[in-house]
PDB file of C-alpha atoms and ligand atoms in Angstrom:
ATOM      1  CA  UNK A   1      67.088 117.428 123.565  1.00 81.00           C
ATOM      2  CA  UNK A   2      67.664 119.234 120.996  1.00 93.00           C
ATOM      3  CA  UNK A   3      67.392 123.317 119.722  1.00 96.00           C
ATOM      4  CA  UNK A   4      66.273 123.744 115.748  1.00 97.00           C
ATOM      5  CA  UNK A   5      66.437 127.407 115.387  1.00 98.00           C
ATOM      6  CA  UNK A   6      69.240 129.031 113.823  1.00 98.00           C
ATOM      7  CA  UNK A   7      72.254 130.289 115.353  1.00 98.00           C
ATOM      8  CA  UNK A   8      72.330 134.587 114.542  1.00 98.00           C
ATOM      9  CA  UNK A   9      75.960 135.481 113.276  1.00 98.00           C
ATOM     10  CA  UNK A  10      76.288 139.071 112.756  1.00 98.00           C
ATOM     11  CA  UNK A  11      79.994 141.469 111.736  1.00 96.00           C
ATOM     12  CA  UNK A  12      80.009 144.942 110.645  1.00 94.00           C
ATOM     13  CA  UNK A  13      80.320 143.651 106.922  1.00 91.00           C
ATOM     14  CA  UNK A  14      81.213 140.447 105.017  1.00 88.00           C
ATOM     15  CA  UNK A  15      84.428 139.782 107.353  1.00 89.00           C
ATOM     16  CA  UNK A  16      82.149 137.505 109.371  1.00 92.00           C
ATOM     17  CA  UNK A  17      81.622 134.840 106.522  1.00 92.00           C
ATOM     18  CA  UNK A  18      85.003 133.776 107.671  1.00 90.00           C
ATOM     19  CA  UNK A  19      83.076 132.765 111.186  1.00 94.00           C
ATOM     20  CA  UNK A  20      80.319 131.572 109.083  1.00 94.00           C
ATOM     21  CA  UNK A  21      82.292 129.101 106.955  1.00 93.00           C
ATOM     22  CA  UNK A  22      83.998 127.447 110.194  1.00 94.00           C
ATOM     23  CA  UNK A  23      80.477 127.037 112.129  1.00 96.00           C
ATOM     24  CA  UNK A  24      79.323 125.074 108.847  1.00 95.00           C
ATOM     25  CA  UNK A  25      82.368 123.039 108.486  1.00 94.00           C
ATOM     26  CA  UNK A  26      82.522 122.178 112.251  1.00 97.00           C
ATOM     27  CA  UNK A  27      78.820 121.966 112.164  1.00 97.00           C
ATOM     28  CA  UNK A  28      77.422 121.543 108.641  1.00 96.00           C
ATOM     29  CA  UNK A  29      73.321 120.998 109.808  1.00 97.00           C
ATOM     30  CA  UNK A  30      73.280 124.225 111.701  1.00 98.00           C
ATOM     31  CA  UNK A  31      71.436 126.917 110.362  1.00 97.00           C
ATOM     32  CA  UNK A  32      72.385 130.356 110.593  1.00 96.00           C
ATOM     33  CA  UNK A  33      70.916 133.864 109.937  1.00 97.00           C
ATOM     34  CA  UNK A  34      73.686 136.503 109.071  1.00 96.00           C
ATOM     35  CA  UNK A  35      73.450 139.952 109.231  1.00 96.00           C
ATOM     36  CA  UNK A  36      76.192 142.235 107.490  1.00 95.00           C
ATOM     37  CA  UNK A  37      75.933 145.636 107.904  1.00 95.00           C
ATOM     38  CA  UNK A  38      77.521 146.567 104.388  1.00 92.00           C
ATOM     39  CA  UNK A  39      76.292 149.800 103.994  1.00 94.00           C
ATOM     40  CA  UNK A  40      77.426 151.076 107.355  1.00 95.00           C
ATOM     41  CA  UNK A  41      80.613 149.069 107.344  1.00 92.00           C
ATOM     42  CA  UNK A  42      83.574 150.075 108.484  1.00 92.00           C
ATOM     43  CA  UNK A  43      82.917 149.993 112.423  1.00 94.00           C
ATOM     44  CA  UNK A  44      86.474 149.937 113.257  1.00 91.00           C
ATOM     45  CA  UNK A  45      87.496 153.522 112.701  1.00 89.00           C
ATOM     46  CA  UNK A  46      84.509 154.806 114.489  1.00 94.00           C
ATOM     47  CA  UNK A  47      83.560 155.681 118.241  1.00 95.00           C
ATOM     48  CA  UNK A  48      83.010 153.537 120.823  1.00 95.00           C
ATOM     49  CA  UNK A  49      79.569 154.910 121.238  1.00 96.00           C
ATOM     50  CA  UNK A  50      78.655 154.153 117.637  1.00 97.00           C
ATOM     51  CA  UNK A  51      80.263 150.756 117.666  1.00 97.00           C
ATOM     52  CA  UNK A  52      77.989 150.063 120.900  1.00 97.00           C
ATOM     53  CA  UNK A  53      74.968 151.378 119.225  1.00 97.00           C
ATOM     54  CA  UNK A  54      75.649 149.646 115.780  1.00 97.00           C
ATOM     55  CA  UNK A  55      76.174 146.630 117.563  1.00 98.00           C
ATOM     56  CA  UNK A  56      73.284 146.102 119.747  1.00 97.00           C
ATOM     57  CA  UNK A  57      71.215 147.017 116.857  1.00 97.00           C
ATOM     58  CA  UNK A  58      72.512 144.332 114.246  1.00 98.00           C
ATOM     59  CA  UNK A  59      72.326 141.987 117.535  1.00 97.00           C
ATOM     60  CA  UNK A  60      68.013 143.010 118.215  1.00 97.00           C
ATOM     61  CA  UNK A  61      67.684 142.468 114.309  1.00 97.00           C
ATOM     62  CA  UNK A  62      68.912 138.935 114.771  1.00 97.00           C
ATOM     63  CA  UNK A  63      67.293 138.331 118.131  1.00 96.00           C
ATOM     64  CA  UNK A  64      63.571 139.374 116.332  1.00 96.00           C
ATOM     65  CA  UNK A  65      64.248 136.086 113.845  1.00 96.00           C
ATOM     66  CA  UNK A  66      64.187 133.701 117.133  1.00 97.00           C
ATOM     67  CA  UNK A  67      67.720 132.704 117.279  1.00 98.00           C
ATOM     68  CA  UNK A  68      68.917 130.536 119.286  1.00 98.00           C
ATOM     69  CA  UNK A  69      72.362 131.816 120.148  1.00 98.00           C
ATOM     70  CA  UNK A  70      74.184 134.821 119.128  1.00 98.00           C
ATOM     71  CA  UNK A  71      77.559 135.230 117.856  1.00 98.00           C
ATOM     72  CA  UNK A  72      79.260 138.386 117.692  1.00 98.00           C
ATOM     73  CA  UNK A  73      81.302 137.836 114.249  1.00 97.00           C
ATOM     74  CA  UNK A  74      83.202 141.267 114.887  1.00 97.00           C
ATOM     75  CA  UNK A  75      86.305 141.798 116.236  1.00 97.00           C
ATOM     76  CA  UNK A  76      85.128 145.765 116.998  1.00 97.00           C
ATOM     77  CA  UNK A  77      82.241 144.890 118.454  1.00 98.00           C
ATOM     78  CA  UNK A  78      83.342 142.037 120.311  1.00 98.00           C
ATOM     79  CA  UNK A  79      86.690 143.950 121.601  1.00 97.00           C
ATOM     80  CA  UNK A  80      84.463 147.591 122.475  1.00 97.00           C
ATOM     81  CA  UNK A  81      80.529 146.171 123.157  1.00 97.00           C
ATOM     82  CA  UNK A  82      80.474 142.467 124.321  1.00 97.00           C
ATOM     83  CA  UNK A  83      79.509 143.715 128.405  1.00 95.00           C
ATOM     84  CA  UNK A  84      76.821 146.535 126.671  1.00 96.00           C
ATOM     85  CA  UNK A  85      75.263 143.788 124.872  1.00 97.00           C
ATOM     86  CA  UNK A  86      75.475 141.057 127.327  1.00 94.00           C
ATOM     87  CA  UNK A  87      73.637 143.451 129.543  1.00 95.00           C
ATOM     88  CA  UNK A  88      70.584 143.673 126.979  1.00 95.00           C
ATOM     89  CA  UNK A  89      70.308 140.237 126.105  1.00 94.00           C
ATOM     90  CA  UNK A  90      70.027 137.465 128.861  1.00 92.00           C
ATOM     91  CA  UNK A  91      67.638 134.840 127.189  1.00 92.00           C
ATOM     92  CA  UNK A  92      70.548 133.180 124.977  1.00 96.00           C
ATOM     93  CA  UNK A  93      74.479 132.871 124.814  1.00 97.00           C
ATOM     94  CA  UNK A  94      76.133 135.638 123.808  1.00 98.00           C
ATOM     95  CA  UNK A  95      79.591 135.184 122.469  1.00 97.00           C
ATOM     96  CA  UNK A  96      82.192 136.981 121.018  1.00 97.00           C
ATOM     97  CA  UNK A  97      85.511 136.189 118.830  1.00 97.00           C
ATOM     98  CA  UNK A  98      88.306 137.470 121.037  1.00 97.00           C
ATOM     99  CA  UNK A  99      87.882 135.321 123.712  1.00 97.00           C
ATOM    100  CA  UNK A 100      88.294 132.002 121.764  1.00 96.00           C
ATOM    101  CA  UNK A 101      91.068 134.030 120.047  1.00 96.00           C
ATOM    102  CA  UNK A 102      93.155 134.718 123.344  1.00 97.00           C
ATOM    103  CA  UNK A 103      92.676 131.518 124.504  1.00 97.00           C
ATOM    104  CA  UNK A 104      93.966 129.694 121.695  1.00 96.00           C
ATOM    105  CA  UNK A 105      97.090 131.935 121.472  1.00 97.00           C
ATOM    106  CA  UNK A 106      97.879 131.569 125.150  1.00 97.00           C
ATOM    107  CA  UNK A 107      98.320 128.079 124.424  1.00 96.00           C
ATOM    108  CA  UNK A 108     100.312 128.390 121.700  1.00 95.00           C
ATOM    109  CA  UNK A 109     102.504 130.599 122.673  1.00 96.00           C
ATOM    110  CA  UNK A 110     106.014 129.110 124.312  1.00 96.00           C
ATOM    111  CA  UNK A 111     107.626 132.779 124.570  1.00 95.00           C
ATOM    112  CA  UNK A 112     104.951 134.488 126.043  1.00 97.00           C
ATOM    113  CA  UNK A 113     104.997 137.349 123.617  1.00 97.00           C
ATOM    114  CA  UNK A 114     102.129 137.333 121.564  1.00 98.00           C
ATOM    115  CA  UNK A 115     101.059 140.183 118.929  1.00 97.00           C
ATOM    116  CA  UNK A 116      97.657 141.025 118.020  1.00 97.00           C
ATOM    117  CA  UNK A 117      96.634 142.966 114.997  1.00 97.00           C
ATOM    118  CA  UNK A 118      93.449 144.422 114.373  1.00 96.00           C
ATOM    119  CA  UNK A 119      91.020 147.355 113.556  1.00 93.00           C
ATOM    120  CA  UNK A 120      92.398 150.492 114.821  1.00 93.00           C
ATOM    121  CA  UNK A 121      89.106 150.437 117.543  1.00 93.00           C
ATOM    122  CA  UNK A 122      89.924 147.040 118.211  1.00 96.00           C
ATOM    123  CA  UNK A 123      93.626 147.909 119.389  1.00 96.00           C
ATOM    124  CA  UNK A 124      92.817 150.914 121.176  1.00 95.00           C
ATOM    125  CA  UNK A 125      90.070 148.913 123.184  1.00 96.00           C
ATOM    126  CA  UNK A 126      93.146 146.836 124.847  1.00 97.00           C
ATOM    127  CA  UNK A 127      90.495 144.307 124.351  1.00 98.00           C
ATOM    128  CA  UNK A 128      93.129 141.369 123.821  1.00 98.00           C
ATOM    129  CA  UNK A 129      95.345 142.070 125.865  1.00 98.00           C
ATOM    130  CA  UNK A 130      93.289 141.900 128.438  1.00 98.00           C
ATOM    131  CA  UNK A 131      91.677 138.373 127.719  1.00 98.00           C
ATOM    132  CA  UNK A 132      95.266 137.008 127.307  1.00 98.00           C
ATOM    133  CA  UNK A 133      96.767 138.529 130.472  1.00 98.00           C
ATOM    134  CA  UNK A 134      93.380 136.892 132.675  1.00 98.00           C
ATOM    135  CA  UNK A 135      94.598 133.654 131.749  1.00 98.00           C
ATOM    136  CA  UNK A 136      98.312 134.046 131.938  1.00 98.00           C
ATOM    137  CA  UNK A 137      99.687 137.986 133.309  1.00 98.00           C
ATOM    138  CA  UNK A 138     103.289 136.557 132.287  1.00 98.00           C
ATOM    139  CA  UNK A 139     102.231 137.025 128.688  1.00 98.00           C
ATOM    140  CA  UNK A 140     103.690 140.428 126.728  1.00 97.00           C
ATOM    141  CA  UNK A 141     101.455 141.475 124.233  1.00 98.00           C
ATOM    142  CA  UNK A 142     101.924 143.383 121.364  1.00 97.00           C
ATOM    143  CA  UNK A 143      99.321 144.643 119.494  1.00 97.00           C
ATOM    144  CA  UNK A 144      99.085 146.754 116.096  1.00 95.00           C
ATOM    145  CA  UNK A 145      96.334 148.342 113.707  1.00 96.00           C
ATOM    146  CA  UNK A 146      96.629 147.498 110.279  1.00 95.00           C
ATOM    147  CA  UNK A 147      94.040 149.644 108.944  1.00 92.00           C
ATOM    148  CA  UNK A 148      94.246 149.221 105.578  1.00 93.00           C
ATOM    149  CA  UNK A 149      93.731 145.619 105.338  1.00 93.00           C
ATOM    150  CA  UNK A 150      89.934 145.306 105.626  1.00 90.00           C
ATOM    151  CA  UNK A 151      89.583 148.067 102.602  1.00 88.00           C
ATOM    152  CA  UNK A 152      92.633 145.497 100.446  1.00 90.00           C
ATOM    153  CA  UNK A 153      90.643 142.204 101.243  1.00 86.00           C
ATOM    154  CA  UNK A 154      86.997 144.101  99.859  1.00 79.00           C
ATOM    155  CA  UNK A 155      88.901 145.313  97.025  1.00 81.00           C
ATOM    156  CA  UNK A 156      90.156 141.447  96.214  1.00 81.00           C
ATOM    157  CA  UNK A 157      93.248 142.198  96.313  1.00 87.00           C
ATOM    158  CA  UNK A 158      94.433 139.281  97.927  1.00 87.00           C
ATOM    159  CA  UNK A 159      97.983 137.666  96.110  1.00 84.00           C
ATOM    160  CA  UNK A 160      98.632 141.157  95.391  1.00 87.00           C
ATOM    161  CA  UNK A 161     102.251 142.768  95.339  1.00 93.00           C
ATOM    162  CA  UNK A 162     100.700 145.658  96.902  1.00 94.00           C
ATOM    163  CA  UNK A 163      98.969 144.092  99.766  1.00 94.00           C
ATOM    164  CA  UNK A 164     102.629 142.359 100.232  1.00 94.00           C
ATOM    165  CA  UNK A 165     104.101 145.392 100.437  1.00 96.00           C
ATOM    166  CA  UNK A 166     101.126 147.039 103.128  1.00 96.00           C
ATOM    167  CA  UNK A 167     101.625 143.669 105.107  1.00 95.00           C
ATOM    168  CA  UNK A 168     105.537 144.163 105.102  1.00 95.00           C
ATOM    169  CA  UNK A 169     105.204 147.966 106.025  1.00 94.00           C
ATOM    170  CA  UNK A 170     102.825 146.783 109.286  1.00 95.00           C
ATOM    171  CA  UNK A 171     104.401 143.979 110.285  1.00 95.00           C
ATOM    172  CA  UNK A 172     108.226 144.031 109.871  1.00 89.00           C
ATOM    173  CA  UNK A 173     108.627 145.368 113.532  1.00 87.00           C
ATOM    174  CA  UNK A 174     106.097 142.743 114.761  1.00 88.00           C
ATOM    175  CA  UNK A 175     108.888 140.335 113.954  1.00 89.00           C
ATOM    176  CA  UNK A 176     111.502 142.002 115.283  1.00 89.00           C
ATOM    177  CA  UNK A 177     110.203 142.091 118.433  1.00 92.00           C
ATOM    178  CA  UNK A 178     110.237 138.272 118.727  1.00 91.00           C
ATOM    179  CA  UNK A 179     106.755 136.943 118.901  1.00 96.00           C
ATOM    180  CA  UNK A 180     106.153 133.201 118.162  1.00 96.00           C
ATOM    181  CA  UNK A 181     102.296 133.895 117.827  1.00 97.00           C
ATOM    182  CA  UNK A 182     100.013 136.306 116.014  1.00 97.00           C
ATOM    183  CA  UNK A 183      95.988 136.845 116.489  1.00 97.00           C
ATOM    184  CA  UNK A 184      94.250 137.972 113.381  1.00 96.00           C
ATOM    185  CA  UNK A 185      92.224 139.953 115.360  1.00 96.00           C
ATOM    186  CA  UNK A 186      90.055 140.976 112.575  1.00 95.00           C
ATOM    187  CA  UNK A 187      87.169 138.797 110.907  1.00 90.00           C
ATOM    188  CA  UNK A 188      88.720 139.519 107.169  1.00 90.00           C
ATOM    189  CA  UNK A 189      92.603 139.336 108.344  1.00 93.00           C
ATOM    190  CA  UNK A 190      92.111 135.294 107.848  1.00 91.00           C
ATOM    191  CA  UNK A 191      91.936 136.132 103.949  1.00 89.00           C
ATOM    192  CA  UNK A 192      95.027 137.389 104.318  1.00 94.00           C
ATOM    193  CA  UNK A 193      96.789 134.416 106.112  1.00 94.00           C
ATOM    194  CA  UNK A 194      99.089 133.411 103.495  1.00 94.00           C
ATOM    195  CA  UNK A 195     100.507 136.660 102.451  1.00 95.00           C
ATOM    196  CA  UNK A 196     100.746 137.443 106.264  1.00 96.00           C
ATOM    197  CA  UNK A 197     102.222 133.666 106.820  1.00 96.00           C
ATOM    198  CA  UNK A 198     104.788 134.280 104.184  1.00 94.00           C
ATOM    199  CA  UNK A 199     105.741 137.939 105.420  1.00 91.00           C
ATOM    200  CA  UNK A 200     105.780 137.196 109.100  1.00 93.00           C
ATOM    201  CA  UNK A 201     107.975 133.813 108.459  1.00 94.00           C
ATOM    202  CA  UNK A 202     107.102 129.876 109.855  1.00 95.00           C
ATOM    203  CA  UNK A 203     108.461 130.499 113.316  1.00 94.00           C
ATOM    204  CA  UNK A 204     105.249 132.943 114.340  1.00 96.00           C
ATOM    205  CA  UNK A 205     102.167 130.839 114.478  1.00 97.00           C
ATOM    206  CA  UNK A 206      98.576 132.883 113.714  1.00 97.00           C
ATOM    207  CA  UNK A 207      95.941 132.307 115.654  1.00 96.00           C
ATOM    208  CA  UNK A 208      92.289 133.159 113.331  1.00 93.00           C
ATOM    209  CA  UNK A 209      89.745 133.917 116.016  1.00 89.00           C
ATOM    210  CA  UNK A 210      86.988 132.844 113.126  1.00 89.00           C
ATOM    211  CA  UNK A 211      88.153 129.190 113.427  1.00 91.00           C
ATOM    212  CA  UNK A 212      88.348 129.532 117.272  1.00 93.00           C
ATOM    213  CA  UNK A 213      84.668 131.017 117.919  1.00 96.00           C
ATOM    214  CA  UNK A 214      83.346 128.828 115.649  1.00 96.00           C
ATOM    215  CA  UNK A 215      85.118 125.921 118.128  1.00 96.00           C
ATOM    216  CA  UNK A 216      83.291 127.492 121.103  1.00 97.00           C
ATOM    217  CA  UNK A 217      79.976 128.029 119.822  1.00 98.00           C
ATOM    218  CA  UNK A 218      80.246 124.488 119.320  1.00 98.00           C
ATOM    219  CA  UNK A 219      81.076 123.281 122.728  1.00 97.00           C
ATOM    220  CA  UNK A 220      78.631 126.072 124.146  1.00 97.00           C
ATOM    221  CA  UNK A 221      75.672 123.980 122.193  1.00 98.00           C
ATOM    222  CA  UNK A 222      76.566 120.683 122.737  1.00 97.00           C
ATOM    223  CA  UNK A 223      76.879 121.573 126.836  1.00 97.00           C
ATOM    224  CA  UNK A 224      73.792 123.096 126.897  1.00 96.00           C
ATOM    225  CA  UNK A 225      71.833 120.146 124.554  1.00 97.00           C
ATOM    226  CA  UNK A 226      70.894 123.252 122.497  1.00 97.00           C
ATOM    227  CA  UNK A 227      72.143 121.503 119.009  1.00 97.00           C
ATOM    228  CA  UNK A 228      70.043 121.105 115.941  1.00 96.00           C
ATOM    229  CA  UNK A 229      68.259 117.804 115.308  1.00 95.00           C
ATOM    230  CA  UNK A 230      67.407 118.900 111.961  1.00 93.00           C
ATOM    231  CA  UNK A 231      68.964 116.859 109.109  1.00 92.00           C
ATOM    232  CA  UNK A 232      69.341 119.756 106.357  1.00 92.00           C
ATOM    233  CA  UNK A 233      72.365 121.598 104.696  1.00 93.00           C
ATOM    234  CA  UNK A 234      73.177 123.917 107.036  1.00 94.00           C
ATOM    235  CA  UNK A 235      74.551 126.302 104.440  1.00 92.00           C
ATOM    236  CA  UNK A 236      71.845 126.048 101.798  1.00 90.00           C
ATOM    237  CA  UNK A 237      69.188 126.404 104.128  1.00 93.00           C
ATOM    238  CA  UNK A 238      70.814 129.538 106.072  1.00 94.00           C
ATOM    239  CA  UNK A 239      69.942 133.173 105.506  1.00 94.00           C
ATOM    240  CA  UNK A 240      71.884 136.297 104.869  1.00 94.00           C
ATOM    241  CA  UNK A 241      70.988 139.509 105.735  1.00 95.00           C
ATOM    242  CA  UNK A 242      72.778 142.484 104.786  1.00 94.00           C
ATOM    243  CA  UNK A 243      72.012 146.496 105.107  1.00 96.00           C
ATOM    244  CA  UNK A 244      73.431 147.341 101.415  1.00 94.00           C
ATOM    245  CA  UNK A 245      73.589 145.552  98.127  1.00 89.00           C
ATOM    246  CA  UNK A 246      77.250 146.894  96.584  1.00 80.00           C
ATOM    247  CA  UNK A 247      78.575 146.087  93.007  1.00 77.00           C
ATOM    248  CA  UNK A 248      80.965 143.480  94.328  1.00 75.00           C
ATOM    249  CA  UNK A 249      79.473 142.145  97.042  1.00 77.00           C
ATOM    250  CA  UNK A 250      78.897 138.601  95.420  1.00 80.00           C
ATOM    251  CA  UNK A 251      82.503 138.390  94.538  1.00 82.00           C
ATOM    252  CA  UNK A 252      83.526 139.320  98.310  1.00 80.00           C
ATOM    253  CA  UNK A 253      81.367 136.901  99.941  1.00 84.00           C
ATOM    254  CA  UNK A 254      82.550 134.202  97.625  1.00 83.00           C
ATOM    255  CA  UNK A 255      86.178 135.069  98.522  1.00 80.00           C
ATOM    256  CA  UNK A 256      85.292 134.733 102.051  1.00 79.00           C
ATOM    257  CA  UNK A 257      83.022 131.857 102.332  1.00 80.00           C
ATOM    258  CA  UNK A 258      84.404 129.801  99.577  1.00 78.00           C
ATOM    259  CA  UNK A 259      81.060 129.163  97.883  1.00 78.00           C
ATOM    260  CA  UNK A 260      77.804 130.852  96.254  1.00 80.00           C
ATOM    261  CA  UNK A 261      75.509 132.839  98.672  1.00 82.00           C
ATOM    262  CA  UNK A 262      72.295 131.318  99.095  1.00 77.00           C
ATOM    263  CA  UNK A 263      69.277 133.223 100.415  1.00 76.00           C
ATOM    264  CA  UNK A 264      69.863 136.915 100.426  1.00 88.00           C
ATOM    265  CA  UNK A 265      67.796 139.661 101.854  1.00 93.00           C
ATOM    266  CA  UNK A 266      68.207 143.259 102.329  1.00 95.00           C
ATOM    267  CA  UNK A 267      67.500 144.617 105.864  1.00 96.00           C
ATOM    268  CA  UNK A 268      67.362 148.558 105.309  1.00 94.00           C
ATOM    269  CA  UNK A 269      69.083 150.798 107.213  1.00 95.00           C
ATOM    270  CA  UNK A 270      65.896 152.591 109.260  1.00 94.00           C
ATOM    271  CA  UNK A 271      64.906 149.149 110.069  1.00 93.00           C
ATOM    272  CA  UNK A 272      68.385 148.876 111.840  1.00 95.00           C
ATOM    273  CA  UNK A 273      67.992 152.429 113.160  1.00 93.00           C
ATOM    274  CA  UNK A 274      64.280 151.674 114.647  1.00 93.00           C
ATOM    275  CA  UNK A 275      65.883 148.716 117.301  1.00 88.00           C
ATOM    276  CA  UNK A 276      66.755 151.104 120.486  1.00 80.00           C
ATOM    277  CA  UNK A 277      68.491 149.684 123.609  1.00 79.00           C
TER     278      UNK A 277
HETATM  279  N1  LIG B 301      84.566 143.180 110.977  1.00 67.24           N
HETATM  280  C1  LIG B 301      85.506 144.124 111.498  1.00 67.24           C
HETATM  281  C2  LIG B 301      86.358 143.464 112.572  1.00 67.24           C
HETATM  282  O1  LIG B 301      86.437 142.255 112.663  1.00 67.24           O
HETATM  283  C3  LIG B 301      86.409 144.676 110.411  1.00 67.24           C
HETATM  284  C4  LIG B 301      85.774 145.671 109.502  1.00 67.24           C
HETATM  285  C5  LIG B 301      85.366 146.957 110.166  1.00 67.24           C
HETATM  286  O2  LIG B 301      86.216 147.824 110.443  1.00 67.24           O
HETATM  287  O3  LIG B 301      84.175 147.078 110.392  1.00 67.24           O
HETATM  288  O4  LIG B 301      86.959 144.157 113.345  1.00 67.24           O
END
């Protein structure tokens, strides 16, 4: 048996390419429709109300085109809104990236102290900490915002010496207080990897939640026979769907996905605003 409709990958923004480009490398004949919502982008300094509201309406958007699955590409909205929208949609799987996230760093971490960094929402949701202490309450976590990493990654500023020294200034006391794994707990901290790799040292392992979801969404579809039997290019035949058309948004998404986006299509903001719970 098998499922042919697309899988529905949705993030605040662009950060959710880097889910994106693991679900076609891990499974390069799935199609997906993604939906960023550029123009009201950034979710993760706003309410938890809002990021509810945003999120079930990027997820109804999604759920109109027939998808077959639905992954919340969004470490806000996964860390604030997975229970609100699991509770409005109970025809297909619903997953989020910071349970594949925790899971993969409470197996990689030897210490038991793991730190999480993230969207200042995202931390103050406790959302991680609470997936990783489920599995294993012997864990210490440590988590920190790093706000101004999303706005560095959209500006391109990615070898830069002044997202070196931002990365320093946030995580220097991460170090210190002897971690041997980090969670990028944010879908465009994986961008960032190397400067954060190089700043944090060899000895603390990150853990990108994109590469981890992307793992699960997989398993999720194979278990359930709900795989595509379609022989196409996943990527090529996929559709993208954002909310707002900036200057540099073809530069971003090729930072984050690594190639040319095929396939886009506006989805205007009313149309977003019309979905109610
Ligand atoms: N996509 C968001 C996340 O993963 C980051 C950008 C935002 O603040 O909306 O948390």
């Amino acid at each position: 048996m098998n499922d042919n409709r697309p899988i529905g990958v949705f993030d605040s923004g662009l950060g959710g390419l880097t889910v994106a480009k693991e679900i076609f490398r891990l499974m390069p004949n799935e199609r997906i429709i993604y939906l960023g919502d550029t123009a009201r982008v950034p979710y993760g300094g706003k309410s938890e109300e809002t990021i509810r509201r945003f999120g079930l309406q990027d997820a109804k958007v999604l759920m109109d085109k027939d998808v077959k699955m639905l992954i919340v590409a969004c470490n806000t909205v996964s860390s604030v809104a997975m229970d609100y929208l699991q509770t409005h949609i109970k025809d297909i799987p619903v997953i989020g990236v910071v349970l594949p996230g925790a899971r993969a760093a409470v197996l990689r971490s030897a210490e038991k102290r793991v730190g999480v960094i993230g969207t200042a929402a995202t931390v103050r949701s406790g959302s991680y900490a609470r997936a990783i202490n489920n599995i294993d309450p012997g864990i210490k976590v440590y988590c920190k915002p790093c706000p101004l990493f999303v706005p560095l990654v959209e500006e391109g500023l990615i070898e830069n010496e002044i997202t070196q020294m931002v990365v320093r200034h946030y995580l220097y006391e991460m170090v210190d207080l002897g971690i041997d794994c980090m969670i990028l707990g944010c879908t465009h901290y994986p961008i960032l990897m190397e400067v954060i790799q190089s700043t944090v040292g060899n000895r603390i392992q990150l853990v990108d939640s994109a590469l981890w979801t992307a793992k699960e969404a997989q398993n999720i579809l194979q278990a359930m026979k709900m795989t595509t039997g379609d022989d196409v290019n996943g990527l090529q035949s996929s559709k993208f769907l954002v909310s707002d058309i900036t200057p540099n948004f073809e530069t971003v998404a090729e930072t984050l996905l690594g190639v040319h986006l095929p396939g886009i299509e506006k989805v205007s903001v009313e149309e977003l605003e019309e979905k109610q719970p």
